[in-house]
Short mmCIF file of C-alpha atoms in Angstrom, two decimals:
data_model
loop_
_atom_site.label_atom_id
_atom_site.label_comp_id
_atom_site.label_asym_id
_atom_site.label_seq_id
_atom_site.Cartn_x
_atom_site.Cartn_y
_atom_site.Cartn_z
CA UNK A 4 19.01 29.18 -132.81
CA UNK A 5 21.42 27.30 -130.53
CA UNK A 6 21.50 28.41 -127.14
CA UNK A 7 24.79 29.59 -125.75
CA UNK A 8 26.19 27.96 -122.60
CA UNK A 9 26.79 30.41 -119.78
CA UNK A 10 30.02 29.57 -117.89
CA UNK A 11 29.68 30.07 -114.20
CA UNK A 12 32.16 29.70 -111.39
CA UNK A 13 30.66 26.51 -110.44
CA UNK A 14 31.13 25.08 -113.98
CA UNK A 15 34.72 26.09 -114.28
CA UNK A 16 37.68 23.78 -113.54
CA UNK A 17 39.52 25.44 -110.65
CA UNK A 18 43.16 25.24 -110.52
CA UNK A 19 44.93 23.28 -107.55
CA UNK A 20 47.15 24.95 -105.25
CA UNK A 21 50.07 23.15 -106.78
CA UNK A 22 49.03 24.40 -110.17
CA UNK A 23 48.60 27.98 -108.86
CA UNK A 24 52.16 27.81 -107.14
CA UNK A 25 53.66 26.53 -110.32
CA UNK A 26 52.00 29.38 -112.23
CA UNK A 27 53.43 32.02 -109.97
CA UNK A 28 49.90 32.87 -108.65
CA UNK A 29 48.85 33.15 -105.05
CA UNK A 30 48.39 29.65 -103.50
CA UNK A 31 47.85 28.06 -100.08
CA UNK A 32 50.15 25.43 -98.77
CA UNK A 33 47.56 22.61 -98.50
CA UNK A 34 48.20 18.93 -97.91
CA UNK A 35 49.29 18.23 -101.43
CA UNK A 36 52.02 20.85 -101.03
CA UNK A 37 53.08 19.49 -97.74
CA UNK A 38 53.48 15.86 -99.23
CA UNK A 39 55.94 17.31 -101.81
CA UNK A 40 57.96 18.98 -99.02
CA UNK A 41 57.83 15.81 -96.95
CA UNK A 42 59.74 13.96 -99.73
CA UNK A 43 62.36 16.78 -99.80
CA UNK A 44 62.77 16.81 -95.99
CA UNK A 45 63.45 13.14 -95.84
CA UNK A 46 66.28 13.69 -98.46
CA UNK A 47 67.52 16.53 -96.24
CA UNK A 48 67.50 14.39 -93.12
CA UNK A 49 69.94 11.96 -94.77
CA UNK A 50 72.05 14.78 -96.35
CA UNK A 51 72.49 16.80 -93.18
CA UNK A 52 73.34 14.03 -90.86
CA UNK A 53 75.62 12.16 -93.23
CA UNK A 54 79.43 11.49 -92.53
CA UNK A 55 80.97 14.78 -93.68
CA UNK A 56 84.01 12.85 -94.94
CA UNK A 57 81.72 10.83 -97.29
CA UNK A 58 82.31 13.21 -100.31
CA UNK A 59 80.76 10.74 -102.87
CA UNK A 60 77.74 9.93 -100.68
CA UNK A 61 77.02 13.50 -100.32
CA UNK A 62 77.36 14.15 -104.01
CA UNK A 63 74.98 11.25 -104.65
CA UNK A 64 72.26 12.59 -102.30
CA UNK A 65 72.53 16.09 -103.75
CA UNK A 66 72.03 14.59 -107.30
CA UNK A 67 68.95 12.84 -105.75
CA UNK A 68 67.64 16.12 -104.24
CA UNK A 69 67.97 18.57 -107.15
CA UNK A 70 65.87 18.66 -110.10
CA UNK A 71 68.70 18.98 -112.46
CA UNK A 72 72.53 19.02 -111.62
CA UNK A 73 75.87 17.77 -112.92
CA UNK A 74 78.84 17.13 -110.50
CA UNK A 75 77.00 19.45 -107.95
CA UNK A 76 78.34 19.44 -104.35
CA UNK A 77 77.08 21.11 -101.16
CA UNK A 78 78.61 21.21 -97.77
CA UNK A 79 75.98 20.24 -95.21
CA UNK A 80 73.98 21.58 -93.57
CA UNK A 81 71.88 22.63 -96.59
CA UNK A 82 68.10 23.53 -96.52
CA UNK A 83 65.48 23.86 -99.33
CA UNK A 84 61.66 23.36 -99.69
CA UNK A 85 61.41 20.84 -102.70
CA UNK A 86 64.85 20.29 -104.29
CA UNK A 87 63.17 19.41 -107.43
CA UNK A 88 62.70 23.01 -108.39
CA UNK A 89 66.56 23.64 -108.12
CA UNK A 90 68.47 23.45 -111.46
CA UNK A 91 72.23 23.89 -111.57
CA UNK A 92 74.66 23.59 -114.18
CA UNK A 93 77.94 21.71 -114.06
CA UNK A 94 80.52 22.37 -111.19
CA UNK A 95 78.16 23.91 -108.68
CA UNK A 96 79.43 24.30 -105.10
CA UNK A 97 77.52 25.62 -102.00
CA UNK A 98 79.44 26.01 -98.83
CA UNK A 99 78.03 25.46 -95.22
CA UNK A 100 74.46 26.32 -94.27
CA UNK A 101 72.96 27.72 -97.64
CA UNK A 102 69.26 27.92 -97.90
CA UNK A 103 67.39 27.86 -101.20
CA UNK A 104 63.61 28.36 -100.74
CA UNK A 105 62.60 26.88 -104.20
CA UNK A 106 58.81 27.57 -104.20
CA UNK A 107 59.43 28.70 -107.70
CA UNK A 108 62.23 27.51 -110.12
CA UNK A 109 65.76 28.46 -109.06
CA UNK A 110 68.21 28.15 -112.16
CA UNK A 111 71.80 28.41 -111.78
CA UNK A 112 74.37 28.09 -114.57
CA UNK A 113 77.72 26.45 -114.77
CA UNK A 114 80.63 26.96 -112.51
CA UNK A 115 78.84 28.82 -109.73
CA UNK A 116 79.95 29.11 -106.24
CA UNK A 117 78.24 30.06 -103.02
CA UNK A 118 79.91 30.91 -99.80
CA UNK A 119 78.49 29.98 -96.40
CA UNK A 120 75.13 31.31 -95.25
CA UNK A 121 73.84 32.35 -98.88
CA UNK A 122 70.19 32.50 -99.08
CA UNK A 123 68.13 32.43 -102.22
CA UNK A 124 64.30 33.27 -101.65
CA UNK A 125 61.82 32.51 -104.29
CA UNK A 126 59.07 32.64 -101.74
CA UNK A 127 57.01 35.66 -100.73
CA UNK A 128 53.82 36.72 -98.79
CA UNK A 129 51.30 39.65 -99.59
CA UNK A 130 52.35 43.03 -97.93
CA UNK A 131 49.09 43.93 -96.40
CA UNK A 132 48.18 41.96 -93.32
CA UNK A 133 44.70 41.15 -94.40
CA UNK A 134 45.95 39.47 -97.46
CA UNK A 135 48.86 37.93 -95.71
CA UNK A 136 46.93 36.42 -92.77
CA UNK A 137 44.70 34.64 -95.46
CA UNK A 138 47.46 31.98 -95.85
CA UNK A 139 48.02 32.76 -99.34
CA UNK A 140 51.62 33.18 -100.52
CA UNK A 141 53.55 33.10 -103.86
CA UNK A 142 56.84 32.10 -105.50
CA UNK A 143 58.74 34.12 -108.20
CA UNK A 144 61.69 32.45 -109.91
CA UNK A 145 65.39 33.43 -109.59
CA UNK A 146 67.88 32.92 -112.28
CA UNK A 147 71.71 33.06 -112.04
CA UNK A 148 74.05 32.89 -114.89
CA UNK A 149 77.49 31.21 -115.50
CA UNK A 150 80.52 31.66 -113.48
CA UNK A 151 78.90 33.56 -110.59
CA UNK A 152 80.40 33.77 -107.13
CA UNK A 153 78.08 34.76 -104.32
CA UNK A 154 79.73 36.07 -101.17
CA UNK A 155 78.84 34.84 -97.63
CA UNK A 156 75.62 35.88 -95.95
CA UNK A 157 74.27 37.18 -98.99
CA UNK A 158 70.29 37.26 -99.62
CA UNK A 159 68.83 36.89 -103.11
CA UNK A 160 65.30 38.00 -103.11
CA UNK A 161 62.30 36.64 -105.15
CA UNK A 162 62.08 37.48 -108.98
CA UNK A 163 65.90 38.37 -109.15
CA UNK A 164 68.01 37.66 -112.24
CA UNK A 165 71.89 37.65 -111.93
CA UNK A 166 74.00 37.70 -115.12
CA UNK A 167 77.03 35.79 -116.14
CA UNK A 168 80.51 36.36 -114.77
CA UNK A 169 79.22 38.25 -111.66
CA UNK A 170 80.56 38.56 -108.19
CA UNK A 171 78.30 39.35 -105.45
CA UNK A 172 79.97 41.03 -102.27
CA UNK A 173 79.47 39.34 -98.87
CA UNK A 174 76.63 40.48 -96.90
CA UNK A 175 74.60 41.86 -99.96
CA UNK A 176 70.76 41.84 -100.15
CA UNK A 177 70.11 41.54 -103.90
CA UNK A 178 66.59 43.12 -104.54
CA UNK A 179 67.00 43.87 -108.39
CA UNK A 180 68.55 42.32 -111.37
CA UNK A 181 72.40 42.51 -111.79
CA UNK A 182 73.96 42.74 -115.30
CA UNK A 183 76.89 40.52 -116.75
CA UNK A 184 80.52 41.13 -115.99
CA UNK A 185 80.32 43.16 -112.73
CA UNK A 186 81.08 43.20 -109.07
CA UNK A 187 78.13 44.25 -106.97
CA UNK A 188 77.58 44.55 -103.35
CA UNK A 189 75.65 46.32 -100.52
CA UNK A 190 72.02 46.50 -99.08
CA UNK A 191 70.35 47.10 -101.45
CA UNK A 192 72.99 45.42 -103.84
CA UNK A 193 74.32 47.78 -106.47
CA UNK A 194 76.92 47.51 -109.21
CA UNK A 195 80.34 48.77 -107.97
CA UNK A 196 82.32 48.26 -111.25
CA UNK A 197 82.74 46.20 -114.27
CA UNK A 198 85.13 43.15 -114.32
CA UNK A 199 87.85 43.49 -117.12
CA UNK A 200 90.99 41.73 -118.27
CA UNK A 201 92.98 43.57 -115.71
CA UNK A 202 91.27 41.50 -112.99
CA UNK A 203 92.54 38.12 -114.40
CA UNK A 204 95.67 37.91 -112.13
CA UNK A 205 94.24 39.57 -109.07
CA UNK A 206 93.96 37.56 -105.92
CA UNK A 207 92.88 39.58 -103.06
CA UNK A 208 92.54 43.18 -103.11
CA UNK A 209 95.88 44.35 -105.02
CA UNK A 210 97.71 41.17 -104.38
CA UNK A 211 98.37 39.23 -107.62
CA UNK A 212 98.43 35.48 -108.13
CA UNK A 213 102.02 34.20 -107.82
CA UNK A 214 104.03 33.23 -110.94
CA UNK A 215 103.96 29.58 -110.32
CA UNK A 216 100.12 29.30 -109.88
CA UNK A 217 99.60 31.79 -112.66
CA UNK A 218 101.69 29.74 -115.12
CA UNK A 219 99.64 26.68 -114.08
CA UNK A 220 96.46 28.63 -114.87
CA UNK A 221 97.63 29.86 -118.19
CA UNK A 222 98.57 26.38 -119.21
CA UNK A 223 95.15 24.86 -118.32
CA UNK A 224 92.75 27.63 -119.14
CA UNK A 225 91.79 29.26 -122.32
CA UNK A 226 91.72 33.24 -122.31
#
């Protein structure tokens, strides 16, 4: 009778910290992790000290930084951990001083805008101090749909999914998923109301888009 092999811990192939990180498991930022961050920081150094009027140059460096993008633009300064874990669709714009901690993947759809000081965090640490002081941490992906506008000083927490056609009010802390077609705000961020066809011509509060601008929008957009 053939003897069965006993698999012990010593004979198993252990996952590297990069593999653990990318699988959403607890991991430690070892030298291999810091090497990846070093590449990102060198690109950020160029981006954040570029001539602010060199729009084409900034756009080229952003394309180099992000893992996936098309016509993306950010107003420096901009901060992230890896860059390559950030995937954005067409016409992405991030205003001054945005921070995207992309330990896990951050996926953002088409035509999304971020106001100044928006922060998206995929990184987290254990709650209990014994576990937290062990140097283990984790990353949980964040997904944002198409046509999303995130207001200034908003924080999006790990694991959150924001739907399509959403507006997040300034100063919000988004801890839970936000569905499609709504305005949400607050700490914690909650849905205020749905977005409807009645909002098409609204500009600011009850003010409407003026006739000249509205006619131009109608001529160029499909409703």
